[in-house]
Amino acid sequence: DAGITQSPRHKVTETGTPVTLRCHQTENHRYMYWYRQDPGHGLRLIHYSYGVKDTDKGEVSDGYSVSRSKTEDFLLTLESATSSQTSVYFCAISESGQIYGYTFGSGTRLTVV
Amino acid sequence: GESVGLHLPTLSVQEGDNSIINCAYSNSASDYFIWYKQESGKGPQFIIDIRSNMDKRQGQRVTVLLNKTVKHLSLQIAATQPGDSAVYFCAEGPGRDDKIIFGKGTRLHILP
């Protein structure tokens, strides 16, 4: 996806270990979002950022933290991974923060064993 | 492919036929709606959008219909092609705290 890169694309980790997922954008957009996608659910918002060092919780934020020290990078950290955090994680960016204009990354498939 | 698709309703359509994918949205106050396409191993991609002051909008081979009375949204794809095979889901907004609400999606399967 042009302008937005997620890394890693795939990761397998053990329960109880810390994990950090990275979202990098080259669009200089103000807003960045982390979603998770699971069977039986629509995309659910974990955390979002509306500027450098400005972040807020979404609907499923428990067990996750985020950091944004630069406009281009938004990090999602699972402090102590659990099996319930096995999911596909998507980052999205938006210039305006409005519903229109979201661009999604290609996702990170995380498996916690 | 993405395991997220395994639990989704599936619509099977013959190649060349028209496809109609439906979505019931939840918030009568939503004033903007988007359809996304998600191919296996990729992130969602914008297809077409519609505002609540419209009831129909057409794009290239796609049409979105909005029925606010019954809170229903549909995506029509004309002359369905193999490349249309994907999961399609709707989104509405602004949602809670001005955030988007995403639907669960429908898998479109193209029959040869």
GROMACS .gro file of C-alpha atoms in nm, chain A residues 15 21 27 40 47 53 103 111:
model
    8
   15THR     CA    1   0.275  -1.617   2.562
   21LEU     CA    2   0.454  -0.383   1.574
   27GLU     CA    3   0.237   1.073   0.366
   40GLY     CA    4  -1.684  -1.265   1.357
   47HIS     CA    5  -0.546   0.296   1.982
   53LYS     CA    6   0.299   1.213   2.140
  103THR     CA    7  -0.557   0.435   0.397
  111THR     CA    8   0.023  -1.560   1.640
   0.00000   0.00000   0.00000
